[in-house]
């Protein structure tokens, strides 16, 4: 969702609105993740805790010591440039800017000087099947998927790569089950990290069986762990807090994941197929992420194509509410979905591999064969289930 | 080859490697090995496998446990249960061939020891310098207990209680138990299940299923001549039906350790043919300079199958992994027969033993008297 809510009456508002259209209250300006708008210089952000301005290359607040969000310029830039030689415009508000500027002077979003993306391949109408002997090729790497996909076990030598794409748009501050959605997501993410530690512990030591990247996204993409971290490293870190922002540039998040996979895939030959866990609560802003997601789904390692899981926090996906989560069969190809965007997310969700399904079964979740890795986050339990699924890689 | 005295328990240390070693008792010949996973060795951790065996007269008892790494310090459950099972199978196993009777007693025992095991788990200290999240996870695991798979067994050669001998095996989990009758693998006779989800827990006892128990007469129909037990760390051996030389086995272990799925390895092989009592190493490689020579026949199930460097069942031989060759007509050798008779007498016939000793003493006295 692209808006934040009025603190007085809860009515959503857009970034350019200064007063609430319903109650007339003065609206807070919408700021980037854990920061206030950049200063006139364009190279400063503010601490989310105390508001002290800081340079973008600083990691901790000099006043209160809080960890500051690190913005990855290469992945947070949209590609709004028009033809070569023409002035560039902000992807959010279309304000023209020069090539030397890094932030939009009007809306504060990060700007890109990168070239426009290459032409997209034709988009298929149905989800990409995970078939045996399928060949996935990417960036000069060619792997043939084994006849027994998604069975490679995560070990210290062959860790599983899991990439989280977390929507932190303004609507994530709205309640679900009586709590802010973003708090539920943060808790579910921490529970998943804990589950990874649980599954990676041998004796009194954490074996690095998982490698994790967390990208929070709104109008930009924020690398929450500052790169890919192994689970034993994460166990010693404090997971940065998430805070709700403005728009929903899902395309940028998937582009960041694609870029990371391009870099990682050549080293994952013997590893389990990577998984992208995407969590959102509403439709994308501006650019459709589906073409990028489809490109990602065509990437492969010998263990199988890259998996994409979607957790869609929305009330209106299924006709009937899920009463018994443990015995819920999951969303199948023919399950009617009430929300158009849910249909799109199904199209970019992988069918759940048997090995993952068995793992979920061990935890008493009875997802059926053929179910998609698409979870309707209508309750905190379902959100947690979705995150748990992302860590269900086979483990020795 | 290590000479095992009766009543001597061999227990392989969990904090170091035990290279392939052979043993010989009065009536059994075997070999064993213990090797920790690559990662476990790297960090100097304890292995989570446990292997022990003990001989007593014409009996051998063994236990192999594979601690569950996702439980609380799986090595605790493995060593605790392994020790208990060896003692149980030596001293408390009822003299019967009825599996159901053995099963009931064993299951009762497996439940009865959980209290003691839980106390050990409760007292186990978590490293003080462990990160907070790890400590918290370990405490959660402590509540759920430490878990292990197991395979244990007892082999009684022919004697008073069991004129045709007896074998009893019990297991829970996916560790491997394989049987041979001369040149044929007969593991199918075991039945039961070997499922990963089945294990024993210090907290709840059996998990996932009830214990599998198999018992039968040793020499009936298809006499059992060899048993092999090993943990899933040596799963590369699963498709191999031939007897590997020591060198071939070592190569397989090294290959397993080098694989991405490297796990702890424990392995025990016991030859239970009466004829093997006086034998030396049957696993020497051809051309070995060792003084002991292979003298068994019928151990090799299929001499045409040889070990290839890269594929166990390939046809092309490699110099380092040829199958063991055995001396022909070993049983017709007069020394072999004499040896077997003497060993058999020594094992079973107490009166004859005494008689022989009396004759020997008489002969010495007579000789001394004549000299005088």
Coordinates of C-alpha atoms in Angstrom, one line a residue, chain B:
Chain B
X1 CA 44.6 -57.6 15.5
X2 CA 43.4 -56.9 19.0
X3 CA 42.9 -59.9 21.3
X4 CA 39.7 -59.4 23.3
X5 CA 39.4 -61.1 26.6
X6 CA 36.0 -62.2 27.7
X7 CA 34.2 -59.6 29.8
X8 CA 36.2 -56.9 28.2
X9 CA 34.1 -54.0 26.9
X10 CA 35.3 -52.1 23.9
X11 CA 33.9 -48.6 23.9
X12 CA 35.1 -46.2 21.2
X13 CA 35.8 -42.7 22.5
X14 CA 33.5 -40.0 21.1
X15 CA 36.1 -37.3 21.2
X16 CA 38.7 -38.8 18.8
X17 CA 39.0 -41.0 15.8
X18 CA 39.5 -44.8 16.0
X19 CA 41.1 -46.0 12.9
X20 CA 40.0 -49.4 11.5
X21 CA 40.9 -52.0 14.1
X22 CA 40.4 -55.7 14.1
X23 CA 39.6 -57.9 17.1
X24 CA 39.6 -61.5 17.9
X25 CA 38.0 -63.2 20.9
X26 CA 37.8 -66.9 21.6
X27 CA 35.0 -67.3 19.1
X28 CA 34.5 -64.0 17.3
X29 CA 36.4 -62.0 14.7
X30 CA 35.5 -58.5 13.8
X31 CA 36.6 -55.0 13.0
X32 CA 35.4 -51.6 14.0
X33 CA 36.0 -47.9 13.2
X34 CA 34.9 -44.5 14.5
X35 CA 35.3 -41.2 12.7
X36 CA 33.8 -37.9 13.5
X37 CA 32.2 -35.7 10.9
X38 CA 34.5 -33.2 9.1
X39 CA 32.9 -30.3 10.9
X40 CA 33.0 -32.0 14.3
X41 CA 36.7 -32.7 14.0
X42 CA 37.3 -29.2 12.8
X43 CA 35.8 -27.6 15.9
X44 CA 37.1 -30.3 18.3
X45 CA 33.5 -31.3 19.3
X46 CA 32.5 -34.7 20.5
X47 CA 31.1 -37.1 18.0
X48 CA 27.4 -37.9 18.4
X49 CA 27.8 -41.6 17.5
X50 CA 28.5 -44.2 20.2
X51 CA 29.7 -47.7 19.6
X52 CA 30.5 -50.4 22.2
X53 CA 30.6 -54.2 22.3
X54 CA 31.5 -56.9 24.8
X55 CA 32.1 -60.6 24.7
X56 CA 31.4 -63.2 27.3
X57 CA 32.1 -66.9 26.7
X58 CA 30.4 -67.7 23.4
X59 CA 28.4 -64.5 23.4
X60 CA 28.9 -61.0 21.9
X61 CA 26.8 -58.0 22.6
X62 CA 27.0 -54.7 20.9
X63 CA 25.2 -51.3 20.7
X64 CA 25.5 -48.5 18.1
X65 CA 23.8 -45.2 18.8
X66 CA 23.6 -42.1 16.6
X67 CA 22.7 -39.0 18.6
X68 CA 20.2 -36.7 16.9
X69 CA 22.0 -33.4 16.2
X70 CA 18.8 -31.3 16.5
X71 CA 18.1 -32.6 19.9
X72 CA 19.9 -31.4 23.1
X73 CA 23.5 -32.6 22.8
X74 CA 22.7 -35.8 20.9
X75 CA 25.9 -37.4 22.2
X76 CA 24.5 -37.5 25.7
X77 CA 21.6 -39.7 24.7
X78 CA 23.8 -41.8 22.5
X79 CA 26.5 -42.7 25.1
X80 CA 23.9 -43.1 27.9
X81 CA 21.7 -45.4 26.0
X82 CA 24.5 -47.3 24.4
X83 CA 26.0 -48.2 27.7
X84 CA 22.7 -49.2 29.1
X85 CA 21.8 -51.4 26.1
X86 CA 25.1 -53.3 26.3
X87 CA 24.5 -54.1 29.9
X88 CA 20.9 -55.0 29.4
X89 CA 21.7 -57.3 26.6
X90 CA 24.4 -59.0 28.6
X91 CA 22.7 -59.4 31.9
X92 CA 18.9 -58.9 31.6
X93 CA 17.9 -60.4 28.2
X94 CA 15.5 -63.3 28.9
X95 CA 16.7 -66.7 27.6
X96 CA 14.0 -67.0 25.0
X97 CA 13.6 -66.8 21.3
X98 CA 10.2 -65.1 21.5
X99 CA 10.6 -61.6 20.0
X100 CA 7.4 -60.3 21.7
X101 CA 8.7 -61.3 25.2
X102 CA 12.0 -59.6 24.5
X103 CA 10.3 -56.6 23.1
X104 CA 8.0 -56.1 26.1
X105 CA 10.9 -56.3 28.5
X106 CA 13.1 -54.0 26.5
X107 CA 10.5 -51.4 26.0
X108 CA 9.8 -51.4 29.7
X109 CA 13.5 -50.9 30.3
X110 CA 13.8 -48.1 27.7
X111 CA 11.1 -46.3 29.5
X112 CA 12.5 -47.0 33.0
X113 CA 15.8 -45.3 32.3
X114 CA 14.4 -42.0 31.1
X115 CA 14.4 -40.6 34.6
X116 CA 18.1 -41.1 35.1
X117 CA 18.8 -39.8 31.6
X118 CA 16.7 -36.7 32.2
X119 CA 18.8 -36.0 35.2
X120 CA 22.0 -36.0 33.2
X121 CA 20.4 -33.7 30.6
X122 CA 19.2 -31.4 33.4
X123 CA 22.7 -31.2 34.8
X124 CA 24.6 -30.6 31.6
X125 CA 26.1 -27.2 31.4
X126 CA 25.7 -24.9 28.5
X127 CA 28.9 -22.9 27.6
X128 CA 28.8 -19.5 29.4
X129 CA 30.0 -17.7 26.4
X130 CA 27.2 -18.9 24.1
X131 CA 25.3 -16.1 22.4
X132 CA 22.0 -15.3 24.1
X133 CA 19.9 -16.7 21.2
X134 CA 21.9 -20.0 21.2
X135 CA 21.6 -20.3 25.0
X136 CA 17.8 -19.8 24.7
X137 CA 17.6 -22.4 21.9
X138 CA 19.6 -24.9 23.9
X139 CA 17.4 -24.4 26.9
X140 CA 14.4 -25.1 24.8
X141 CA 16.1 -28.2 23.5
X142 CA 16.9 -29.2 27.0
X143 CA 13.3 -29.3 27.8
X144 CA 12.6 -31.6 24.9
X145 CA 15.5 -33.9 25.8
X146 CA 18.4 -35.5 24.1
X147 CA 17.6 -38.1 21.4
X148 CA 19.4 -40.9 19.6
X149 CA 18.7 -43.8 17.3
X150 CA 20.0 -47.2 18.3
X151 CA 20.8 -50.7 17.1
X152 CA 21.8 -53.3 19.6
X153 CA 22.2 -57.0 19.4
X154 CA 23.3 -60.2 21.1
X155 CA 24.8 -63.3 19.4
X156 CA 25.0 -66.6 21.3
X157 CA 26.8 -69.4 19.6
X158 CA 25.7 -72.9 20.2
X159 CA 25.7 -73.8 23.8
X160 CA 23.6 -75.3 26.6
X161 CA 20.7 -72.8 26.4
X162 CA 20.6 -72.5 22.7
X163 CA 21.9 -75.7 21.0
X164 CA 21.7 -74.0 17.6
X165 CA 22.7 -70.6 18.8
X166 CA 20.6 -67.4 18.9
X167 CA 20.6 -63.9 17.6
X168 CA 18.6 -61.0 19.0
X169 CA 18.6 -57.6 17.4
X170 CA 16.7 -54.5 18.5
X171 CA 16.6 -51.1 16.8
X172 CA 14.9 -47.7 16.5
X173 CA 15.8 -45.3 13.8
X174 CA 17.8 -45.2 10.6
X175 CA 21.1 -46.7 11.5
X176 CA 22.0 -49.6 9.4
X177 CA 21.9 -53.3 10.3
X178 CA 22.8 -55.8 7.6
X179 CA 23.0 -59.6 7.8
X180 CA 24.8 -62.2 5.6
X181 CA 24.4 -65.9 5.3
X182 CA 27.7 -67.0 3.7
X183 CA 27.7 -65.3 0.3
X184 CA 24.2 -63.9 0.4
X185 CA 22.9 -60.8 2.1
X186 CA 19.8 -61.7 4.0
X187 CA 18.9 -58.4 5.6
X188 CA 15.4 -58.6 4.3
X189 CA 14.6 -61.2 7.0
X190 CA 14.8 -58.4 9.6
X191 CA 11.6 -56.7 8.5
X192 CA 10.6 -53.8 10.7
X193 CA 11.3 -50.2 9.8
X194 CA 14.4 -48.0 9.7
X195 CA 12.9 -44.6 9.8
X196 CA 14.7 -41.3 10.5
X197 CA 11.9 -40.0 12.6
X198 CA 12.1 -43.0 15.0
X199 CA 14.4 -42.5 18.0
X200 CA 14.8 -42.8 21.7
X201 CA 14.4 -39.7 23.9
X202 CA 15.8 -39.1 27.3
X203 CA 12.5 -37.4 28.1
X204 CA 9.9 -39.6 26.6
X205 CA 11.5 -42.9 25.7
X206 CA 10.6 -44.3 22.3
X207 CA 9.6 -41.6 19.7
X208 CA 7.8 -42.2 16.4
X209 CA 7.4 -46.0 16.8
X210 CA 7.8 -48.9 19.1
X211 CA 11.2 -50.7 19.1
X212 CA 11.8 -53.3 16.4
X213 CA 13.0 -56.6 17.7
X214 CA 14.2 -59.6 15.7
X215 CA 15.3 -62.9 17.1
X216 CA 15.9 -66.4 15.7
X217 CA 18.0 -69.5 15.9
X218 CA 21.5 -68.7 14.6
X219 CA 22.1 -71.9 12.6
X220 CA 18.6 -72.5 11.4
X221 CA 18.0 -72.6 7.6
X222 CA 20.1 -69.7 6.5
X223 CA 22.9 -69.6 9.1
X224 CA 24.0 -66.1 9.8
X225 CA 27.7 -65.7 9.2
X226 CA 28.2 -62.0 9.3
X227 CA 26.5 -58.9 10.6
X228 CA 27.4 -55.3 9.8
X229 CA 26.1 -52.3 11.7
X230 CA 26.9 -48.7 10.9
X231 CA 25.6 -45.2 11.3
X232 CA 24.1 -43.1 8.4
X233 CA 27.4 -41.2 8.1
X234 CA 28.5 -44.2 6.1
X235 CA 25.4 -44.3 3.9
X236 CA 27.7 -44.7 0.8
X237 CA 28.1 -48.3 1.9
X238 CA 24.4 -49.0 1.5
X239 CA 24.6 -50.1 -2.1
X240 CA 27.7 -52.2 -1.6
X241 CA 27.1 -55.9 -1.0
X242 CA 30.7 -57.1 -1.1
X243 CA 33.2 -57.3 1.7
X244 CA 35.6 -54.4 1.6
X245 CA 39.2 -54.8 2.5
X246 CA 40.4 -52.6 5.3
X247 CA 41.9 -50.3 2.7
X248 CA 38.7 -50.2 0.7
X249 CA 36.7 -49.4 3.8
X250 CA 39.1 -46.6 4.7
X251 CA 38.8 -45.1 1.3
X252 CA 35.0 -45.2 1.6
X253 CA 35.2 -43.5 5.0
X254 CA 37.5 -40.8 3.6
X255 CA 35.1 -40.2 0.7
X256 CA 32.2 -39.9 3.1
X257 CA 34.1 -37.4 5.2
X258 CA 34.8 -35.3 2.1
X259 CA 31.2 -35.2 1.0
X260 CA 29.1 -32.2 1.8
X261 CA 26.9 -34.4 4.0
X262 CA 29.8 -35.5 6.2
X263 CA 28.4 -37.0 9.4
X264 CA 29.8 -39.0 12.2
X265 CA 30.7 -42.6 11.2
X266 CA 30.7 -45.7 13.4
X267 CA 31.1 -49.2 12.0
X268 CA 31.1 -52.7 13.4
X269 CA 31.4 -55.9 11.6
X270 CA 31.3 -59.3 13.3
X271 CA 31.9 -62.7 11.7
X272 CA 29.9 -65.3 13.5
X273 CA 30.8 -68.5 11.8
X274 CA 32.1 -71.0 14.3
X275 CA 34.9 -71.8 11.9
X276 CA 36.3 -68.3 12.3
X277 CA 37.3 -68.6 15.9
X278 CA 41.0 -69.1 15.3
X279 CA 41.4 -66.9 12.3
X280 CA 43.6 -64.0 11.7
X281 CA 42.7 -60.9 9.7
X282 CA 40.3 -61.7 6.8
X283 CA 40.5 -58.1 5.6
X284 CA 44.1 -57.8 4.7
X285 CA 44.7 -56.4 1.2
X286 CA 46.3 -58.6 -1.3
X287 CA 50.0 -58.0 -1.4
X288 CA 50.1 -56.7 2.1
X289 CA 53.4 -57.1 3.9
X290 CA 51.6 -57.9 7.1
X291 CA 52.4 -61.3 8.6
X292 CA 48.7 -62.2 8.9
X293 CA 47.2 -63.7 5.9
X294 CA 43.5 -64.0 4.9
X295 CA 42.2 -67.5 5.4
X296 CA 38.4 -67.3 5.3
X297 CA 36.3 -68.5 2.5
X298 CA 32.7 -67.6 1.9
X299 CA 33.0 -64.1 3.2
X300 CA 33.0 -62.6 -0.2
X301 CA 29.5 -62.8 -1.5
X302 CA 30.3 -62.1 -5.1
X303 CA 33.8 -62.2 -6.2
X304 CA 33.0 -60.7 -9.6
X305 CA 32.0 -57.4 -8.0
X306 CA 34.8 -55.1 -7.2
X307 CA 35.2 -51.7 -5.8
X308 CA 35.8 -48.8 -8.2
X309 CA 37.2 -45.6 -7.0
X310 CA 34.2 -43.6 -7.8
X311 CA 31.3 -46.1 -7.8
X312 CA 31.0 -49.0 -5.4
X313 CA 29.3 -51.3 -7.7
X314 CA 31.3 -50.6 -10.8
X315 CA 32.9 -53.5 -12.6
X316 CA 36.4 -52.0 -13.1
X317 CA 38.8 -52.8 -10.3
X318 CA 41.2 -50.3 -8.8
X319 CA 44.4 -51.4 -7.2
X320 CA 43.6 -50.0 -3.8
X321 CA 40.2 -51.5 -3.4
X322 CA 40.3 -55.1 -4.5
X323 CA 38.1 -57.5 -2.8
X324 CA 39.7 -59.7 -0.2
X325 CA 41.0 -63.0 -1.5
X326 CA 40.7 -66.1 0.7
X327 CA 42.6 -69.3 0.9
X328 CA 40.9 -72.2 -0.7
X329 CA 39.9 -75.3 1.2
X330 CA 40.6 -73.6 4.5
X331 CA 38.3 -76.1 6.3
X332 CA 40.3 -79.1 4.9
X333 CA 43.5 -77.8 6.4
X334 CA 44.5 -80.3 9.1
X335 CA 45.8 -77.5 11.4
X336 CA 42.6 -75.6 10.9
X337 CA 40.6 -78.6 12.0
X338 CA 42.8 -79.4 15.0
X339 CA 42.6 -75.8 16.0
X340 CA 38.9 -75.7 15.7
X341 CA 38.5 -78.9 17.7
X342 CA 40.7 -77.5 20.5
X343 CA 39.0 -74.2 20.6
X344 CA 35.6 -75.8 20.5
X345 CA 36.5 -78.1 23.4
X346 CA 37.9 -75.2 25.4
X347 CA 34.8 -73.2 24.9
X348 CA 32.1 -75.7 25.7
X349 CA 33.3 -78.9 27.3
X350 CA 34.4 -78.2 30.8
X351 CA 34.9 -81.9 31.8
X352 CA 37.1 -82.5 28.8
X353 CA 39.0 -79.4 29.7
X354 CA 39.7 -80.7 33.1
X355 CA 40.5 -84.2 31.7
X356 CA 43.0 -82.7 29.3
X357 CA 44.6 -80.7 32.1
X358 CA 44.8 -83.8 34.3
X359 CA 46.4 -85.8 31.4
X360 CA 48.8 -83.0 30.9
X361 CA 49.8 -82.9 34.6
X362 CA 50.0 -86.7 34.7
X363 CA 52.3 -86.7 31.7
X364 CA 54.5 -84.1 33.3
X365 CA 54.7 -86.0 36.5
X366 CA 55.4 -89.3 34.7
X367 CA 58.2 -87.6 32.7
X368 CA 59.7 -86.2 35.9
X369 CA 59.4 -89.5 37.6
X370 CA 61.2 -91.3 34.8
X371 CA 63.9 -88.7 34.8
X372 CA 64.5 -89.3 38.4

